[in-house]
Amino acid sequence: MSITINTDEKLALKKLQKQVQERWLYVRITSILMLSEGFSVFQISNILGIDDNSVYRYQKAYNELDLTVFLSRDYQGYFGKLDSVQLGKLCAELNSKLYTSTQEVCLYVQKTFGVKYSCQGMCHLLERLGFSYKKTKSVPCKADKSKQEAFLEQLAVLLAEEDTVVYYTDGVHPTHNTRSLNGWILKGEEREIPTVSGRDRVNINGAVNARKPCEVFIEEGKTIDAQNTKALYEQLIQANPTAKKIYVIADNARYNRNKVLQEWLENTKIVQVFLPPYSPNLNLIERLWKFTRKKIIDPIFYRTKEEFRTAILSFFKNIDQFEQELETLMTLNFRTIHSQFN
């Protein structure tokens, strides 16, 4: 498969190719230029990271359309059995209502437009329209974006103070059991992972340095309460003898506001800073808990609770081995959320 371009048009396309910033336009132009140079469809699709059908569509459109139209967003390629108006309605439907299976979308299209798609064909169409099959994201129903933004402004002030240190704290209760995960498994095969019937938990109260993600303190206990929290705070004081203040960012759990704990804090250099209600997205240590689960809890089978507990404690004791990953994960970049159900 090849294409013929006159010299002037080829020079114009090459000039435009060097100037464009939009990837979609660069790919479109480069596909035509490569075809004119005798590259195969297979070579072009591999080099540009697109599918073979896209190359064929570009070739057909270039031959049939005015160059200005071909290079504009008005030309969107071939989307199959639906026209542009129908595609717009389909996109609006998918953006307003959650469809949990491709079959449901096929039924909607057949009922609404009288057009029948196979599930595989619909998958290809949805991908070309920019949709992907992924999990929904849970957000607290009472999240308040304005309060979260105000907290982030306060955080910036705290981080700028000299001779102070900031920690994020939270409790976690990992359960002694494995969980099924997604992974690359040979088609037709099953990857089995053993489980246990127990529901035993390990209770850990933790703190992570906002600036040093491998500086983690944990306090294990039968439960997480004010006394356990006090023991964790004592670790922070001992580790920071020269700090003028130790800011501890905490959620609004009852034990964090315990009267006895508050009285003890009055005579220390620890200052509690409470997160806005319903704002786990602003607690940096939540990322550490998820990272822990991903690394040593979900994918590994521990026959006894003691093996499970030992693995968790060992993970935090040797957390420096994950320094590179944690420095990428534990940045002070937060996304505020606002619930539409507020």
Coordinates of C-alpha atoms in Angstrom, one line a residue:
M1 CA 0.0 0.0 0.0
S2 CA 1.4 3.4 -1.0
I3 CA 0.3 6.9 -1.8
T4 CA 1.4 9.5 -4.3
I5 CA 2.0 13.1 -3.2
N6 CA 3.1 15.9 -5.5
T7 CA 6.4 17.7 -4.5
D8 CA 4.8 20.9 -3.3
E9 CA 2.3 19.2 -1.1
K10 CA 4.9 16.9 0.3
L11 CA 7.1 19.9 1.2
A12 CA 4.2 21.6 2.8
L13 CA 3.3 18.5 4.9
K14 CA 6.9 18.1 6.0
K15 CA 7.1 21.7 7.1
L16 CA 3.8 21.4 9.0
Q17 CA 5.0 18.1 10.6
K18 CA 7.9 19.9 12.2
Q19 CA 5.6 22.7 13.5
V20 CA 2.6 20.9 14.9
Q21 CA 2.3 20.3 18.7
E22 CA -0.9 18.2 18.7
R23 CA -0.2 14.5 18.6
W24 CA -3.3 13.6 16.6
L25 CA -2.3 15.9 13.8
Y26 CA 1.4 14.9 13.9
V27 CA 0.3 11.2 13.5
R28 CA -2.1 12.0 10.7
I29 CA 0.6 13.9 8.7
T30 CA 3.4 11.4 9.4
S31 CA 1.2 8.5 8.3
I32 CA 0.7 10.0 4.9
L33 CA 4.4 11.0 4.5
M34 CA 5.5 7.5 5.5
L35 CA 3.0 5.9 3.0
S36 CA 4.5 8.2 0.3
E37 CA 8.0 6.9 1.2
G38 CA 6.9 3.3 0.8
F39 CA 6.6 2.2 4.4
S40 CA 4.2 -0.6 5.0
V41 CA 1.0 -0.3 7.1
F42 CA 2.5 -2.7 9.6
Q43 CA 5.7 -0.5 9.9
I44 CA 3.7 2.7 10.3
S45 CA 1.3 1.3 12.9
N46 CA 4.2 0.0 15.0
I47 CA 6.3 3.1 14.7
L48 CA 3.5 5.5 15.5
G49 CA 1.7 3.3 18.0
I50 CA -1.6 3.2 16.2
D51 CA -3.7 0.4 14.8
D52 CA -3.6 -0.7 11.1
N53 CA -7.2 0.5 10.5
S54 CA -6.2 4.1 11.3
V55 CA -3.5 4.0 8.6
Y56 CA -6.0 2.7 6.1
R57 CA -8.5 5.4 7.1
Y58 CA -5.9 8.2 6.8
Q59 CA -5.0 6.9 3.3
K60 CA -8.6 6.8 2.1
A61 CA -9.4 10.2 3.6
Y62 CA -6.4 11.8 2.1
N63 CA -7.3 10.6 -1.4
E64 CA -11.0 11.6 -1.0
L65 CA -11.0 14.8 1.0
D66 CA -9.6 18.3 0.5
L67 CA -6.3 18.6 2.4
T68 CA -7.7 21.4 4.6
V69 CA -10.5 19.1 5.8
F70 CA -8.2 16.2 6.2
L71 CA -6.0 18.2 8.5
S72 CA -8.8 19.6 10.6
R73 CA -10.6 18.1 13.6
D74 CA -13.8 18.1 11.5
Y75 CA -12.4 14.9 10.0
Q76 CA -12.6 12.2 12.7
G77 CA -12.1 9.0 10.7
Y78 CA -14.5 6.1 10.3
F79 CA -16.6 5.2 13.3
G80 CA -18.8 2.5 11.6
K81 CA -22.5 2.3 11.5
L82 CA -23.5 5.4 13.4
D83 CA -23.4 9.0 12.0
S84 CA -21.9 12.0 13.8
V85 CA -25.3 13.0 15.4
Q86 CA -25.8 9.5 16.7
L87 CA -22.3 9.3 18.0
G88 CA -22.8 12.6 19.9
K89 CA -25.9 11.2 21.5
L90 CA -24.1 8.0 22.5
C91 CA -21.3 10.0 24.1
A92 CA -23.8 12.1 26.0
E93 CA -25.6 9.0 27.2
L94 CA -22.4 7.4 28.4
N95 CA -21.3 10.6 30.2
S96 CA -24.6 10.9 32.0
K97 CA -25.3 7.3 32.9
L98 CA -22.9 4.5 34.0
Y99 CA -23.1 1.3 31.8
T100 CA -21.3 -1.6 33.5
S101 CA -21.1 -3.9 30.5
T102 CA -20.6 -3.6 26.7
Q103 CA -23.8 -5.6 26.2
E104 CA -25.8 -2.9 27.9
V105 CA -24.4 -0.3 25.5
C106 CA -25.1 -2.6 22.5
L107 CA -28.8 -2.9 23.7
Y108 CA -29.0 0.9 24.1
V109 CA -27.7 1.6 20.6
Q110 CA -30.0 -1.0 19.0
K111 CA -33.0 0.3 20.9
T112 CA -32.3 4.0 20.3
F113 CA -30.8 3.9 16.7
G114 CA -31.9 0.6 15.4
V115 CA -28.3 -0.4 14.8
K116 CA -26.9 -3.7 15.9
Y117 CA -23.3 -4.1 17.2
S118 CA -21.4 -7.1 18.4
C119 CA -19.8 -6.7 21.8
Q120 CA -16.4 -6.8 20.2
G121 CA -17.4 -4.2 17.7
M122 CA -18.8 -2.0 20.4
C123 CA -15.6 -2.2 22.4
H124 CA -13.6 -1.0 19.4
L125 CA -16.1 1.9 18.8
L126 CA -16.0 3.0 22.4
E127 CA -12.2 3.0 22.4
R128 CA -12.1 5.1 19.3
L129 CA -14.5 7.5 21.0
G130 CA -12.1 7.9 23.9
F131 CA -13.8 5.7 26.5
S132 CA -12.1 3.0 28.5
Y133 CA -13.4 0.3 30.9
K134 CA -12.3 1.1 34.4
K135 CA -13.5 1.3 38.0
T136 CA -15.5 4.1 39.3
K137 CA -13.8 6.2 42.0
S138 CA -15.4 6.4 45.4
V139 CA -15.6 9.9 47.0
P140 CA -17.2 10.8 50.4
C141 CA -20.7 12.1 49.9
K142 CA -20.1 15.1 52.2
A143 CA -16.7 16.2 50.8
D144 CA -16.4 20.0 50.7
K145 CA -14.0 21.4 48.2
S146 CA -13.8 24.9 49.7
K147 CA -12.7 23.5 53.1
Q148 CA -10.2 21.2 51.4
E149 CA -8.7 24.2 49.5
A150 CA -8.5 26.2 52.7
F151 CA -6.6 23.3 54.4
L152 CA -4.1 23.1 51.6
E153 CA -3.4 26.9 52.0
Q154 CA -2.8 26.3 55.7
L155 CA -0.5 23.4 54.9
A156 CA 1.6 25.5 52.6
V157 CA 2.2 27.9 55.5
L158 CA 3.1 25.2 57.9
L159 CA 5.6 23.6 55.4
A160 CA 7.3 27.0 54.9
E161 CA 8.0 27.4 58.6
E162 CA 11.6 27.0 59.7
D163 CA 12.8 24.5 62.4
T164 CA 9.5 22.6 62.2
V165 CA 8.5 19.2 60.9
V166 CA 5.2 17.9 59.6
Y167 CA 3.8 14.4 59.9
Y168 CA 0.7 12.8 58.5
T169 CA -0.9 10.3 60.8
D170 CA -3.6 7.7 60.6
G171 CA -4.5 4.2 61.8
V172 CA -4.8 1.2 59.6
H173 CA -6.2 -2.3 60.3
P174 CA -5.0 -4.8 57.7
T175 CA -6.9 -8.1 57.7
H176 CA -5.1 -11.4 57.6
N177 CA -6.2 -12.6 54.2
T178 CA -5.3 -12.4 50.5
R179 CA -7.4 -10.7 47.9
S180 CA -7.8 -11.5 44.2
L181 CA -5.9 -9.1 41.9
N182 CA -5.7 -8.4 38.2
G183 CA -2.5 -9.6 36.5
W184 CA -1.2 -11.0 33.2
I185 CA -2.3 -14.6 33.1
L186 CA -2.2 -17.0 30.1
K187 CA -5.5 -17.1 28.2
G188 CA -7.5 -20.2 29.3
E189 CA -5.6 -20.6 32.5
E190 CA -6.5 -19.7 36.1
R191 CA -4.0 -18.4 38.6
E192 CA -5.1 -19.6 42.0
I193 CA -4.2 -17.8 45.2
P194 CA -4.9 -19.5 48.6
T195 CA -7.0 -17.7 51.3
V196 CA -7.7 -18.2 54.9
S197 CA -11.0 -18.1 56.7
G198 CA -9.8 -15.9 59.6
R199 CA -10.6 -12.3 60.0
D200 CA -7.8 -11.4 62.4
R201 CA -6.4 -7.9 62.1
V202 CA -3.1 -6.1 62.9
N203 CA -3.8 -2.6 64.3
I204 CA -1.2 0.0 63.4
N205 CA -1.1 3.7 64.2
G206 CA 1.4 5.4 61.8
A207 CA 3.1 8.6 61.0
V208 CA 5.0 9.6 57.8
N209 CA 7.2 12.7 57.4
A210 CA 5.7 15.0 54.8
R211 CA 9.1 15.7 53.3
K212 CA 10.8 12.3 53.8
P213 CA 8.5 9.5 52.8
C214 CA 10.8 6.8 54.2
E215 CA 10.7 8.3 57.6
V216 CA 7.8 6.3 59.0
F217 CA 6.9 5.6 62.6
I218 CA 4.4 2.9 63.7
E219 CA 2.8 2.0 67.0
E220 CA 1.2 -1.4 67.1
G221 CA -1.6 -2.1 69.6
K222 CA -4.6 -4.3 70.5
T223 CA -6.6 -1.3 69.4
I224 CA -5.9 2.3 68.2
D225 CA -6.9 4.7 70.9
A226 CA -5.7 7.8 72.7
Q227 CA -3.0 5.9 74.7
N228 CA -1.7 4.3 71.5
T229 CA -1.7 7.7 69.8
K230 CA 0.2 9.2 72.7
A231 CA 2.9 6.5 72.3
L232 CA 3.2 7.3 68.6
Y233 CA 3.6 11.0 69.4
E234 CA 6.3 10.3 71.9
Q235 CA 8.3 8.6 69.1
L236 CA 8.0 11.7 67.0
I237 CA 9.2 13.9 69.9
Q238 CA 12.2 11.7 70.6
A239 CA 13.1 11.6 66.8
N240 CA 13.0 15.5 66.6
P241 CA 14.9 16.9 69.6
T242 CA 15.8 20.2 67.8
A243 CA 12.5 20.9 66.2
K244 CA 10.6 23.9 67.6
K245 CA 7.3 22.4 66.6
I246 CA 6.0 19.1 65.3
Y247 CA 2.9 19.5 63.3
V248 CA 0.8 16.3 63.2
I249 CA -1.9 16.2 60.6
A250 CA -4.7 13.9 61.7
D251 CA -8.3 13.0 60.9
N252 CA -11.2 13.6 63.1
A253 CA -11.3 10.2 64.8
R254 CA -12.5 10.4 68.4
Y255 CA -9.3 9.2 69.9
N256 CA -7.4 12.1 68.3
R257 CA -9.5 14.6 70.2
N258 CA -9.5 12.6 73.4
K259 CA -9.5 15.0 76.5
V260 CA -6.6 13.2 78.2
L261 CA -4.5 13.3 75.0
Q262 CA -5.3 17.0 74.5
E263 CA -4.2 17.8 78.1
W264 CA -0.9 15.9 77.6
L265 CA -0.3 17.7 74.2
E266 CA -0.4 21.1 76.0
N267 CA 3.0 20.5 77.5
T268 CA 4.6 19.2 74.3
K269 CA 5.8 20.8 71.1
I270 CA 3.3 18.8 69.1
V271 CA 0.5 20.7 67.4
Q272 CA -2.4 18.8 65.9
V273 CA -3.8 20.0 62.6
F274 CA -7.1 18.4 61.7
L275 CA -8.1 17.5 58.2
P276 CA -11.4 18.8 56.9
P277 CA -14.2 16.2 57.5
Y278 CA -14.5 13.5 54.8
S279 CA -11.1 14.3 53.3
P280 CA -9.0 11.1 53.1
N281 CA -7.7 12.3 49.8
L282 CA -5.7 15.0 51.7
N283 CA -4.0 12.5 54.0
L284 CA -0.6 11.6 52.6
I285 CA -0.3 8.4 54.7
E286 CA -3.3 6.9 52.9
R287 CA -1.1 6.4 49.9
L288 CA 1.4 4.6 52.1
W289 CA -1.3 2.2 53.4
K290 CA -2.3 1.4 49.8
F291 CA 1.3 0.9 48.8
T292 CA 1.7 -1.5 51.7
R293 CA -1.3 -3.5 50.7
K294 CA -0.1 -3.7 47.1
K295 CA 3.4 -4.8 48.1
I296 CA 3.0 -7.3 50.9
I297 CA -0.7 -7.9 51.8
D298 CA -2.9 -8.6 48.8
P299 CA -0.5 -10.7 46.7
I300 CA 1.2 -12.9 49.3
F301 CA -0.3 -15.8 51.3
Y302 CA 0.5 -16.0 55.0
R303 CA -0.7 -19.2 56.7
T304 CA -0.8 -17.7 60.2
K305 CA -1.6 -14.3 61.6
E306 CA 1.9 -14.2 63.2
E307 CA 3.5 -14.6 59.8
F308 CA 1.2 -11.9 58.5
R309 CA 2.1 -9.5 61.4
T310 CA 5.8 -10.2 61.1
A311 CA 5.7 -9.4 57.3
I312 CA 4.0 -6.1 58.0
L313 CA 6.4 -5.0 60.7
S314 CA 9.4 -6.1 58.6
F315 CA 8.1 -4.0 55.7
F316 CA 8.1 -0.8 57.7
K317 CA 11.5 -1.7 59.3
N318 CA 13.0 -2.0 55.9
I319 CA 11.0 0.6 54.1
D320 CA 14.2 2.3 52.7
Q321 CA 14.3 -0.3 50.0
F322 CA 11.3 1.3 48.4
E323 CA 12.7 4.8 48.6
Q324 CA 12.6 5.5 44.8
E325 CA 9.0 4.4 44.5
L326 CA 7.8 6.3 47.5
E327 CA 9.5 9.5 46.5
T328 CA 7.4 9.3 43.3
L329 CA 4.2 8.3 45.1
M330 CA 4.3 10.4 48.2
T331 CA 4.5 13.9 46.7
L332 CA 2.6 16.8 48.2
N333 CA 0.3 17.1 45.3
F334 CA -3.4 16.7 46.3
R335 CA -6.6 16.7 44.3
T336 CA -9.5 18.3 46.0
I337 CA -12.9 16.7 45.6
H338 CA -16.4 18.0 45.9
S339 CA -19.3 15.7 46.1
Q340 CA -22.3 16.3 43.9
F341 CA -24.5 14.8 46.6
N342 CA -23.4 17.4 49.2

